[in-house]
CSV table of C-alpha atoms and ligand atoms in Angstrom, one decimal:
chain,number,residue,atom,x,y,z
Z,1,MET,CA,1.7,-41.4,-6.6
Z,2,ARG,CA,2.9,-37.8,-6.2
Z,3,PRO,CA,1.7,-35.3,-8.8
Z,4,ILE,CA,4.3,-35.0,-11.5
Z,5,LEU,CA,6.0,-31.7,-12.2
Z,6,VAL,CA,8.3,-31.2,-15.3
Z,7,MET,CA,11.0,-28.6,-14.8
Z,8,LYS,CA,13.1,-27.6,-17.8
Z,9,PHE,CA,16.4,-25.7,-17.5
Z,10,GLY,CA,17.8,-24.0,-20.6
Z,11,GLY,CA,21.4,-23.6,-21.6
Z,12,THR,CA,22.2,-20.5,-19.6
Z,13,SER,CA,20.5,-22.0,-16.5
Z,14,VAL,CA,23.0,-24.9,-16.5
Z,15,ALA,CA,26.0,-23.1,-17.9
Z,16,ASP,CA,28.4,-23.7,-15.0
Z,17,PRO,CA,28.7,-25.8,-11.8
Z,18,GLU,CA,27.2,-23.1,-9.6
Z,19,LYS,CA,24.1,-22.7,-11.9
Z,20,ILE,CA,23.7,-26.5,-12.0
Z,21,GLN,CA,23.7,-26.5,-8.2
Z,22,LEU,CA,21.1,-23.7,-8.1
Z,23,ALA,CA,18.9,-25.6,-10.6
Z,24,ALA,CA,19.3,-28.8,-8.5
Z,25,ALA,CA,18.3,-26.9,-5.4
Z,26,ARG,CA,15.1,-25.8,-7.1
Z,27,ALA,CA,14.2,-29.3,-8.2
Z,28,ILE,CA,14.9,-30.6,-4.7
Z,29,ALA,CA,12.6,-27.9,-3.2
Z,30,ALA,CA,9.8,-28.9,-5.6
Z,31,ARG,CA,10.3,-32.6,-4.6
Z,32,LYS,CA,10.2,-31.6,-0.9
Z,33,ALA,CA,6.9,-29.7,-1.6
Z,34,GLY,CA,5.4,-33.1,-2.7
Z,35,ALA,CA,6.0,-33.3,-6.5
Z,36,GLY,CA,7.4,-36.2,-8.5
Z,37,VAL,CA,10.1,-34.2,-10.3
Z,38,VAL,CA,11.2,-34.8,-13.9
Z,39,VAL,CA,13.9,-32.4,-15.0
Z,40,VAL,CA,14.7,-31.7,-18.6
Z,41,VAL,CA,18.0,-30.0,-19.3
Z,42,SER,CA,19.7,-28.4,-22.3
Z,43,ALA,CA,23.4,-28.5,-23.1
Z,44,PRO,CA,25.4,-26.1,-20.9
Z,45,GLY,CA,25.8,-22.5,-22.2
Z,46,GLU,CA,26.6,-22.3,-25.9
Z,47,MET,CA,27.8,-25.9,-26.2
Z,48,THR,CA,25.4,-26.9,-29.0
Z,49,ASP,CA,26.8,-24.0,-31.1
Z,50,GLU,CA,30.3,-24.9,-30.3
Z,51,LEU,CA,29.7,-28.6,-31.2
Z,52,ILE,CA,28.3,-27.5,-34.6
Z,53,THR,CA,31.3,-25.2,-35.2
Z,54,LEU,CA,33.6,-28.1,-34.3
Z,55,ALA,CA,31.9,-30.4,-36.9
Z,56,HIS,CA,32.2,-27.7,-39.5
Z,57,ARG,CA,35.9,-27.4,-38.8
Z,58,VAL,CA,36.2,-31.1,-39.7
Z,59,SER,CA,33.9,-31.0,-42.7
Z,60,LYS,CA,32.2,-28.4,-44.8
Z,61,ASP,CA,29.1,-30.5,-44.9
Z,62,PRO,CA,29.0,-32.7,-41.9
Z,63,ASP,CA,26.9,-35.9,-42.1
Z,64,ALA,CA,23.6,-35.3,-40.4
Z,65,ARG,CA,23.5,-38.6,-38.5
Z,66,GLU,CA,26.9,-37.9,-37.1
Z,67,LEU,CA,26.1,-34.3,-36.4
Z,68,ASP,CA,23.2,-35.5,-34.3
Z,69,ALA,CA,25.4,-38.0,-32.5
Z,70,LEU,CA,27.8,-35.1,-31.7
Z,71,MET,CA,25.1,-32.5,-30.7
Z,72,ALA,CA,23.4,-35.0,-28.4
Z,73,THR,CA,26.5,-35.2,-26.2
Z,74,GLY,CA,25.9,-31.6,-24.8
Z,75,GLU,CA,22.6,-32.5,-23.1
Z,76,GLN,CA,24.3,-35.7,-21.7
Z,77,ILE,CA,26.8,-33.7,-19.9
Z,78,SER,CA,24.1,-31.7,-18.2
Z,79,ILE,CA,21.9,-34.6,-17.1
Z,80,ALA,CA,24.9,-36.4,-15.4
Z,81,LEU,CA,26.1,-33.2,-13.7
Z,82,PHE,CA,22.5,-32.5,-12.6
Z,83,ALA,CA,22.1,-35.9,-11.0
Z,84,ILE,CA,25.5,-35.6,-9.4
Z,85,ALA,CA,24.5,-32.3,-7.9
Z,86,CYS,CA,21.2,-33.8,-6.5
Z,87,ARG,CA,23.0,-36.8,-5.0
Z,88,ASP,CA,25.6,-34.5,-3.4
Z,89,ARG,CA,22.7,-32.9,-1.5
Z,90,GLY,CA,21.6,-36.3,-0.3
Z,91,VAL,CA,18.7,-36.5,-2.7
Z,92,PRO,CA,18.4,-39.6,-4.9
Z,93,ALA,CA,18.5,-38.8,-8.6
Z,94,ILE,CA,19.2,-40.5,-11.9
Z,95,SER,CA,20.2,-39.2,-15.4
Z,96,LEU,CA,18.5,-40.6,-18.5
Z,97,THR,CA,19.4,-39.9,-22.1
Z,98,GLY,CA,16.4,-39.4,-24.5
Z,99,PRO,CA,16.6,-43.1,-25.7
Z,100,GLN,CA,16.8,-44.3,-22.1
Z,101,ALA,CA,13.8,-42.2,-21.2
Z,102,GLY,CA,11.8,-43.8,-24.0
Z,103,ILE,CA,11.6,-40.8,-26.3
Z,104,TYR,CA,11.2,-42.0,-29.9
Z,105,ALA,CA,11.5,-39.7,-33.0
Z,106,ASP,CA,11.4,-39.9,-36.7
Z,107,ASP,CA,14.7,-40.0,-38.7
Z,108,ARG,CA,14.8,-36.5,-40.1
Z,109,HIS,CA,18.2,-35.9,-38.6
Z,110,THR,CA,18.8,-32.5,-36.9
Z,111,ARG,CA,15.0,-31.7,-37.0
Z,112,SER,CA,13.2,-34.8,-36.1
Z,113,THR,CA,9.8,-34.9,-34.5
Z,114,ILE,CA,8.8,-37.0,-31.5
Z,115,THR,CA,6.8,-40.0,-32.6
Z,116,ALA,CA,6.1,-41.7,-29.3
Z,117,ILE,CA,7.2,-41.6,-25.6
Z,118,LYS,CA,7.2,-44.8,-23.6
Z,119,PRO,CA,7.8,-43.5,-20.1
Z,120,ASP,CA,8.0,-46.8,-18.2
Z,121,LYS,CA,11.5,-46.2,-16.9
Z,122,ILE,CA,10.8,-42.6,-15.9
Z,123,ARG,CA,7.8,-43.8,-14.0
Z,124,ALA,CA,9.7,-46.6,-12.3
Z,125,GLU,CA,12.5,-44.2,-11.2
Z,126,LEU,CA,9.9,-41.7,-9.9
Z,127,LYS,CA,8.2,-44.4,-8.0
Z,128,ALA,CA,11.6,-45.3,-6.4
Z,129,GLY,CA,11.6,-41.7,-5.1
Z,130,LYS,CA,14.2,-40.3,-7.5
Z,131,ILE,CA,14.5,-37.0,-9.3
Z,132,VAL,CA,14.7,-38.0,-13.0
Z,133,ALA,CA,17.0,-35.8,-15.1
Z,134,VAL,CA,16.2,-36.4,-18.8
Z,135,ALA,CA,18.4,-35.1,-21.7
Z,136,GLY,CA,16.3,-32.6,-23.8
Z,137,PHE,CA,16.6,-32.2,-27.6
Z,138,GLN,CA,17.1,-35.9,-28.4
Z,139,GLY,CA,15.3,-39.1,-29.3
Z,140,LEU,CA,15.8,-42.5,-30.8
Z,141,ASN,CA,14.6,-43.2,-34.4
Z,142,ALA,CA,13.4,-46.5,-35.8
Z,143,LYS,CA,16.9,-47.4,-36.9
Z,144,ALA,CA,18.1,-47.1,-33.2
Z,145,ASP,CA,20.1,-43.9,-34.1
Z,146,ILE,CA,20.1,-40.8,-32.0
Z,147,THR,CA,18.3,-37.8,-33.6
Z,148,THR,CA,17.9,-34.2,-32.4
Z,149,LEU,CA,14.6,-32.2,-32.4
Z,150,GLY,CA,15.6,-28.9,-34.0
Z,151,ARG,CA,17.2,-25.9,-32.2
Z,152,GLY,CA,15.5,-25.1,-29.0
Z,153,GLY,CA,14.2,-28.7,-28.9
Z,154,SER,CA,14.5,-29.2,-25.2
Z,155,ASP,CA,11.3,-27.2,-24.8
Z,156,LEU,CA,9.6,-29.8,-27.0
Z,157,SER,CA,11.1,-32.7,-24.9
Z,158,ALA,CA,9.7,-31.0,-21.7
Z,159,VAL,CA,6.3,-30.3,-23.0
Z,160,ALA,CA,5.9,-33.7,-24.6
Z,161,LEU,CA,7.0,-35.4,-21.4
Z,162,ALA,CA,4.5,-33.3,-19.4
Z,163,ALA,CA,1.7,-34.4,-21.8
Z,164,VAL,CA,2.5,-38.1,-21.6
Z,165,LEU,CA,3.1,-38.1,-17.9
Z,166,LYS,CA,-0.1,-36.0,-17.4
Z,167,ALA,CA,2.0,-33.7,-15.3
Z,168,LYS,CA,0.3,-31.0,-13.1
Z,169,GLY,CA,2.6,-28.4,-14.8
Z,170,CYS,CA,5.5,-27.7,-17.0
Z,171,GLU,CA,7.9,-25.1,-15.9
Z,172,ILE,CA,10.4,-23.6,-18.4
Z,173,PHE,CA,13.3,-22.0,-16.5
Z,174,THR,CA,15.3,-19.6,-18.6
Z,175,ASP,CA,17.5,-16.4,-18.5
Z,176,VAL,CA,14.6,-14.0,-18.6
Z,177,LYS,CA,11.7,-13.6,-16.2
Z,178,GLY,CA,9.0,-14.7,-18.7
Z,179,VAL,CA,7.6,-13.9,-22.1
Z,180,TYR,CA,7.9,-10.1,-22.8
Z,181,THR,CA,6.2,-7.8,-25.2
Z,182,ALA,CA,9.5,-8.0,-27.3
Z,183,ASP,CA,12.9,-9.4,-26.8
Z,184,PRO,CA,14.0,-7.6,-23.6
Z,185,ARG,CA,17.6,-7.8,-24.8
Z,186,ILE,CA,16.7,-5.4,-27.6
Z,187,VAL,CA,13.8,-3.4,-26.3
Z,188,ALA,CA,14.9,-2.1,-22.8
Z,189,ASP,CA,11.4,-1.2,-21.7
Z,190,ALA,CA,9.7,-4.4,-22.9
Z,191,ARG,CA,7.1,-5.6,-20.3
Z,192,LYS,CA,6.6,-9.1,-19.0
Z,193,LEU,CA,3.2,-10.6,-19.9
Z,194,PRO,CA,1.4,-12.3,-17.0
Z,195,SER,CA,-0.2,-14.7,-19.6
Z,196,ILE,CA,-0.3,-15.3,-23.3
Z,197,SER,CA,-2.5,-17.7,-25.4
Z,198,TYR,CA,-1.1,-20.8,-27.1
Z,199,GLU,CA,-2.1,-19.2,-30.4
Z,200,GLU,CA,-0.2,-15.9,-29.9
Z,201,MET,CA,2.8,-17.7,-28.3
Z,202,LEU,CA,2.9,-20.0,-31.4
Z,203,GLU,CA,3.0,-16.9,-33.7
Z,204,LEU,CA,5.6,-15.2,-31.6
Z,205,ALA,CA,7.8,-18.3,-31.5
Z,206,ALA,CA,7.3,-19.1,-35.2
Z,207,SER,CA,8.3,-15.5,-35.9
Z,208,GLY,CA,11.6,-15.7,-34.2
Z,209,ALA,CA,11.1,-15.1,-30.5
Z,210,GLN,CA,13.6,-17.6,-29.2
Z,211,VAL,CA,12.2,-17.9,-25.8
Z,212,MET,CA,10.1,-21.0,-26.7
Z,213,GLN,CA,10.5,-23.4,-29.5
Z,214,ALA,CA,7.4,-23.1,-31.8
Z,215,ARG,CA,6.7,-26.9,-32.1
Z,216,SER,CA,6.6,-27.2,-28.3
Z,217,ILE,CA,3.7,-24.8,-28.2
Z,218,GLU,CA,1.8,-26.8,-30.9
Z,219,VAL,CA,2.2,-29.9,-28.6
Z,220,ALA,CA,1.2,-27.9,-25.5
Z,221,ARG,CA,-2.0,-26.7,-27.3
Z,222,ARG,CA,-2.9,-30.1,-28.5
Z,223,PHE,CA,-2.5,-31.8,-25.2
Z,224,GLY,CA,-3.6,-28.8,-23.0
Z,225,VAL,CA,-0.2,-28.6,-21.2
Z,226,ARG,CA,-0.1,-25.4,-19.1
Z,227,ILE,CA,3.4,-23.8,-19.4
Z,228,HIS,CA,5.0,-21.5,-16.9
Z,229,VAL,CA,8.0,-19.6,-18.4
Z,230,ARG,CA,10.1,-18.2,-15.6
Z,231,SER,CA,13.5,-17.1,-14.4
Z,232,ALA,CA,16.0,-19.7,-13.3
Z,233,PHE,CA,17.6,-17.1,-11.0
Z,234,HIS,CA,14.8,-15.2,-9.5
Z,235,GLU,CA,11.9,-16.6,-7.5
Z,236,VAL,CA,9.2,-14.5,-9.2
Z,237,PRO,CA,6.1,-15.4,-11.2
Z,238,GLY,CA,6.7,-15.6,-14.9
Z,239,THR,CA,4.4,-15.9,-17.9
Z,240,TRP,CA,1.6,-18.5,-18.2
Z,241,ILE,CA,1.0,-20.0,-21.7
Z,242,VAL,CA,-2.7,-21.1,-21.5
Z,243,PRO,CA,-5.9,-21.4,-23.6
Z,244,ALA,CA,-7.1,-18.1,-25.0
Z,245,LYS,CA,-10.3,-18.3,-23.0
Z,246,GLU,CA,-8.3,-17.8,-19.8
Z,247,ILE,CA,-6.7,-14.5,-21.0
Z,248,PRO,CA,-8.5,-11.3,-19.8
Z,249,MET,CA,-10.2,-9.5,-22.7
Z,250,GLU,CA,-9.2,-6.0,-23.2
Z,251,GLU,CA,-9.4,-3.5,-26.0
Z,252,ALA,CA,-6.0,-3.3,-27.6
Z,253,VAL,CA,-5.3,-6.0,-30.1
Z,254,VAL,CA,-1.5,-6.1,-30.3
Z,255,SER,CA,0.2,-8.2,-27.6
Z,256,SER,CA,3.9,-8.5,-28.6
Z,257,LEU,CA,6.6,-8.2,-31.3
Z,258,ALA,CA,9.2,-10.6,-32.7
Z,259,LEU,CA,12.3,-10.2,-34.7
Z,260,ASP,CA,13.9,-12.9,-36.9
Z,261,LYS,CA,17.3,-12.4,-38.4
Z,262,GLY,CA,17.6,-16.1,-39.2
Z,263,GLU,CA,16.2,-16.1,-42.7
Z,264,VAL,CA,17.2,-14.9,-46.2
Z,265,ARG,CA,15.1,-13.7,-49.1
Z,266,LEU,CA,15.4,-15.5,-52.4
Z,267,SER,CA,13.9,-14.3,-55.6
Z,268,ILE,CA,13.6,-15.9,-59.0
Z,269,VAL,CA,13.6,-13.0,-61.3
Z,270,GLU,CA,11.6,-12.4,-64.6
Z,271,VAL,CA,9.9,-15.7,-64.8
Z,272,PRO,CA,7.4,-15.9,-67.7
Z,273,ASP,CA,3.9,-15.3,-66.3
Z,274,ARG,CA,2.0,-18.5,-67.0
Z,275,PRO,CA,-0.1,-21.0,-64.9
Z,276,GLY,CA,1.9,-23.6,-63.0
Z,277,ILE,CA,5.1,-21.6,-62.4
Z,278,ALA,CA,4.6,-21.1,-58.7
Z,279,ALA,CA,3.6,-24.8,-58.3
Z,280,ASP,CA,6.8,-25.8,-60.1
Z,281,ILE,CA,9.0,-23.7,-57.8
Z,282,LEU,CA,7.3,-24.9,-54.6
Z,283,ALA,CA,7.4,-28.5,-55.8
Z,284,ARG,CA,11.1,-28.3,-56.4
Z,285,LEU,CA,11.7,-26.8,-52.9
Z,286,ALA,CA,9.4,-29.5,-51.3
Z,287,GLU,CA,11.3,-32.3,-53.1
Z,288,ARG,CA,14.4,-31.2,-51.4
Z,289,ASP,CA,12.7,-30.5,-48.0
Z,290,ILE,CA,13.5,-26.8,-48.2
Z,291,PRO,CA,11.1,-24.6,-46.1
Z,292,ALA,CA,9.6,-21.5,-47.8
Z,293,ASP,CA,7.6,-18.8,-46.1
Z,294,MET,CA,6.0,-15.5,-47.1
Z,295,ILE,CA,5.8,-16.5,-50.8
Z,296,VAL,CA,5.2,-13.3,-52.9
Z,297,GLN,CA,4.5,-13.1,-56.6
Z,298,SER,CA,4.8,-9.6,-58.1
Z,299,ALA,CA,2.2,-8.4,-60.7
Z,300,PRO,CA,3.3,-9.3,-64.3
Z,301,THR,CA,5.1,-6.5,-66.2
Z,302,HIS,CA,4.1,-5.5,-69.7
Z,303,ALA,CA,6.8,-7.9,-70.9
Z,304,GLY,CA,4.7,-10.8,-69.4
Z,305,VAL,CA,7.2,-11.7,-66.7
Z,306,ASN,CA,7.1,-11.5,-62.9
Z,307,ASP,CA,9.3,-12.2,-59.8
Z,308,ILE,CA,8.6,-14.8,-57.2
Z,309,SER,CA,10.2,-14.3,-53.8
Z,310,PHE,CA,10.1,-16.2,-50.5
Z,311,MET,CA,12.0,-16.5,-47.2
Z,312,THR,CA,13.9,-19.5,-46.1
Z,313,PRO,CA,16.1,-20.2,-43.0
Z,314,ARG,CA,19.7,-19.1,-43.4
Z,315,SER,CA,20.9,-22.7,-43.0
Z,316,PHE,CA,19.0,-23.6,-46.2
Z,317,ALA,CA,20.2,-20.6,-48.2
Z,318,ALA,CA,22.8,-22.4,-50.4
Z,319,LYS,CA,20.5,-25.4,-50.9
Z,320,ALA,CA,17.6,-23.2,-51.9
Z,321,LYS,CA,19.7,-21.1,-54.3
Z,322,ALA,CA,21.0,-24.3,-56.0
Z,323,ALA,CA,17.4,-25.7,-56.3
Z,324,LEU,CA,16.1,-22.5,-57.8
Z,325,GLU,CA,19.1,-22.1,-60.2
Z,326,SER,CA,18.5,-25.6,-61.5
Z,327,LEU,CA,14.9,-24.6,-62.2
Z,328,ALA,CA,15.6,-21.1,-63.6
Z,329,GLY,CA,17.0,-22.5,-66.9
Z,330,GLU,CA,14.0,-24.8,-67.4
Z,331,LEU,CA,11.5,-22.0,-66.6
Z,332,LYS,CA,13.4,-19.4,-68.7
Z,333,ALA,CA,13.8,-17.0,-65.8
Z,334,THR,CA,16.5,-14.4,-66.0
Z,335,ARG,CA,18.3,-15.1,-62.7
Z,336,VAL,CA,18.1,-16.0,-59.0
Z,337,ASP,CA,18.9,-13.3,-56.4
Z,338,ILE,CA,19.7,-13.9,-52.8
Z,339,HIS,CA,19.3,-11.2,-50.2
Z,340,GLU,CA,21.1,-12.0,-47.0
Z,341,GLN,CA,21.0,-8.7,-45.2
Z,342,VAL,CA,17.3,-9.0,-44.2
Z,343,ALA,CA,15.2,-9.3,-41.1
Z,344,LYS,CA,11.6,-10.0,-40.4
Z,345,VAL,CA,9.7,-7.9,-37.9
Z,346,THR,CA,6.3,-9.4,-36.7
Z,347,VAL,CA,3.5,-7.8,-34.8
Z,348,VAL,CA,1.5,-10.4,-32.9
Z,349,GLY,CA,-2.0,-10.1,-31.6
Z,350,THR,CA,-5.6,-11.1,-32.3
Z,351,GLY,CA,-8.4,-9.9,-34.6
Z,352,PHE,CA,-6.2,-8.2,-37.2
Z,353,ARG,CA,-8.8,-8.9,-39.9
Z,354,ARG,CA,-11.4,-6.9,-38.0
Z,355,HIS,CA,-8.9,-4.1,-37.2
Z,356,ALA,CA,-7.4,-3.1,-40.5
Z,357,LYS,CA,-6.1,0.0,-38.8
Z,358,VAL,CA,-3.4,-2.0,-37.1
Z,359,ALA,CA,-1.7,-2.9,-40.4
Z,360,ALA,CA,-2.0,0.7,-41.6
Z,361,ARG,CA,-0.4,1.8,-38.4
Z,362,VAL,CA,2.4,-0.7,-38.7
Z,363,PHE,CA,3.3,0.4,-42.2
Z,364,GLY,CA,2.9,4.1,-41.2
Z,365,VAL,CA,5.3,3.7,-38.3
Z,366,LEU,CA,7.9,2.1,-40.5
Z,367,ALA,CA,7.5,4.7,-43.2
Z,368,LYS,CA,7.8,7.5,-40.7
Z,369,ASN,CA,11.1,6.1,-39.6
Z,370,GLY,CA,12.4,5.8,-43.2
Z,371,ILE,CA,12.2,2.0,-43.2
Z,372,ASN,CA,11.4,0.4,-46.5
Z,373,ILE,CA,9.3,-2.8,-46.4
Z,374,GLN,CA,10.5,-5.5,-48.8
Z,375,MET,CA,7.8,-8.0,-48.2
Z,376,ILE,CA,4.5,-8.2,-46.2
Z,377,SER,CA,2.4,-11.0,-45.0
Z,378,THR,CA,-0.7,-10.7,-42.8
Z,379,SER,CA,-3.1,-13.0,-41.0
Z,380,ASP,CA,-5.7,-12.6,-38.3
Z,381,LEU,CA,-2.9,-13.1,-35.7
Z,382,LYS,CA,0.1,-11.4,-37.2
Z,383,ILE,CA,1.6,-8.8,-39.5
Z,384,SER,CA,5.1,-9.6,-40.7
Z,385,CYS,CA,7.4,-7.2,-42.6
Z,386,VAL,CA,10.7,-8.0,-44.2
Z,387,VAL,CA,13.1,-5.1,-43.9
Z,388,ASP,CA,16.8,-4.4,-44.4
Z,389,GLN,CA,18.8,-5.9,-41.5
Z,390,LYS,CA,20.2,-2.5,-40.5
Z,391,HIS,CA,16.6,-1.4,-39.8
Z,392,ALA,CA,15.7,-4.4,-37.7
Z,393,GLU,CA,16.2,-3.1,-34.2
Z,394,PRO,CA,15.0,0.5,-34.9
Z,395,ALA,CA,11.8,-1.0,-36.4
Z,396,LEU,CA,11.2,-3.1,-33.3
Z,397,LYS,CA,11.7,-0.2,-31.0
Z,398,ALA,CA,9.6,2.2,-33.0
Z,399,LEU,CA,6.7,-0.3,-33.2
Z,400,HIS,CA,7.0,-1.1,-29.5
Z,401,LYS,CA,6.7,2.6,-28.7
Z,402,ALA,CA,3.9,3.3,-31.2
Z,403,PHE,CA,1.7,0.5,-29.8
Z,404,GLY,CA,2.3,1.6,-26.2
Z,405,LEU,CA,3.5,-1.9,-25.3
Z,406,SER,CA,5.6,-0.9,-22.4
Z,407,ARG,CA,2.6,0.9,-20.8
Z,408,GLY,CA,0.2,-2.0,-20.9
Z,409,GLY,CA,-0.7,-2.4,-24.5
Z,410,ARG,CA,-3.3,-5.1,-24.2
Z,411,ARG,CA,-2.8,-6.3,-20.7
D,501,ADP,P1,17.2,-21.2,-23.0
D,501,ADP,O1,18.6,-21.5,-23.2
D,501,ADP,O2,16.8,-21.1,-21.6
D,501,ADP,O3,16.3,-22.1,-23.8
D,501,ADP,P2,16.8,-19.2,-25.0
D,501,ADP,O4,18.1,-18.4,-25.3
D,501,ADP,O5,16.5,-20.3,-26.0
D,501,ADP,O6,16.9,-19.7,-23.6
D,501,ADP,O7,15.6,-18.2,-24.9
D,501,ADP,C1,15.6,-17.1,-24.0
D,501,ADP,C2,16.0,-15.8,-24.8
D,501,ADP,O8,14.9,-15.5,-25.7
D,501,ADP,C3,16.1,-14.6,-23.9
D,501,ADP,O9,17.4,-14.4,-23.4
D,501,ADP,C4,15.6,-13.5,-24.9
D,501,ADP,O10,16.7,-12.7,-25.3
D,501,ADP,C5,15.0,-14.2,-26.1
D,501,ADP,N1,13.7,-13.6,-26.4
D,501,ADP,C6,13.3,-13.3,-27.6
D,501,ADP,N2,12.1,-12.8,-27.6
D,501,ADP,C7,11.6,-12.8,-26.3
D,501,ADP,C8,10.4,-12.5,-25.7
D,501,ADP,N3,9.4,-11.9,-26.4
D,501,ADP,N4,10.3,-12.6,-24.4
D,501,ADP,C9,11.3,-13.2,-23.7
D,501,ADP,N5,12.5,-13.5,-24.2
D,501,ADP,C10,12.7,-13.4,-25.6
D,502,LIG,N1,20.8,-27.4,-26.8
D,502,LIG,C1,19.9,-27.3,-27.9
D,502,LIG,C2,20.0,-26.0,-28.6
D,502,LIG,O1,20.9,-25.2,-28.3
D,502,LIG,C3,18.5,-27.5,-27.4
D,502,LIG,C4,17.9,-26.5,-26.5
D,502,LIG,O2,18.7,-25.7,-25.9
D,502,LIG,O3,16.7,-26.5,-26.3
D,502,LIG,O4,19.3,-25.8,-29.6
D,503,MG,MG1,15.7,-22.3,-25.8
C-alpha cells in the first residue's frame, strides 16, 4: 500500500470555494506523488464561533450535547465540499464524519478526548484509491452521541489519525508559514522557527499560542508523530515539530513567546490561614470540573489570613466564581474577586532552572516598561507572568526585542 500522508487544513484554509479548490489541488498533488492521502478539515472560516453565538441567541446556557451536535455541522460542510472539489478534478474522493471514520471519544461534551480510532473504513477507501476527507474536531461517544474535542480540536484529529495509520507524516496547513517566535499578527518581526521540540511546542500551545492545539502535541510526542506546520497558500517549508534530540543545540535558552487573553484571575480574599484550605478550594473546583492554573497563595498577614488566587479559562469564569462564593461562607473568607482585564505572557525555552538570569531579565524588562506583574509561575521550560490586559501586547513586543528573537535568538 502507498505510504499514508495526513494533511490537515484549518478554518482559514477552507474559508471559501476558491480556498477549498486550492486545498484539494494540494491533496491531489500529494496523491500523484505517491501518497495515500487522508485529509482532515476544520469548519470554514469562523463558522464554529458563529454556531456558538447562534446557540447562545437561542439559550443563555445551551445544552452541551446539543451544542456539540450543532458545532459538528461546520466540519461536515468542509468535508463534503472538499470531496466535491476533488471529484470535480477527476480524482476519486470520499467524505467521512468523525463517527464514520471510526473516531471514538469520551462523553465530556465540548471537550472530549479521543478514546480509540478504528480506521477500517478509512483504510478500505484508501485502498480503493480515494482521497479520504475526514471531519476534524469530532468523535462518537459510548452513547452513540457526537462530541467535540475542544477548540482547535482538528489538530488532535489529524495527529491521532496519523498515529493510528502509522502515516509517514502529518502536515498542518494554516494561515501562517509555520510556528514563529511569537504570534506574527502581534509581533511584526517575529521569526519562523525551522524546528521546535514537542516539549517547547506543548508549553507554547498550552500558554495560548493558537497555532497548534496543546493536546495534539501530547499525542504527537507519545506516538512520535512528526508534524510539519506550514502555509496553505505558499509552497515554502514550515516548522517541524520533532523530538528535542533533533533540534540543533545552541547557546540562548529562550525560543519563543506566547500570549493568552483567554483566562481570568479569581481570588478568594482573606481566608483564615490554616491547613487544608487550599485543598478545600481545589477540591471544590475539581468536583465541578473547573480547571485552575497558576495557583498562588499569599503569605499570611498579621491578622492570620491570606489570599488564594488562580487563573481559569474565561468560559469557566461564572462557574468558578459561583463555586468559590459557595465556599467563601464556609471558610469564613471575606469575599471573592474576579479580574477579567488580565493576560498571561509566557516565555518558553529550556533549562530555565539552570539559567536564573532569564527570569531576572523577564521581570526586569517588564519593570523597565512600567508593567506590573500580578502573578508569576516558573518551570524549567517556561516563565509566565499575568499582567493587566492593556499591557499584553507591549509586554510581548518588549520581551521579543530584549531576547533578540527576531535576530536568531536560539536558532
Ligand atoms: P487554523 O484555523 O489553521 O487552525 P488557527 O487560527 O487555529 O489556524 O492558528 C493559526 C494562528 O495562530 C495564526 O494566524 C497566528 O495568529 C496564531 N499564532 C499564535 N501564536 C503563534 C506562533 N507562535 N506562531 C504562529 N502562529 C501563531
Ligand atoms: N472548528 C473547530 C474550532 O474552531 C476546530 C478547529 O478549527 O480545529 O475550534
Ligand atoms: Mg487551529
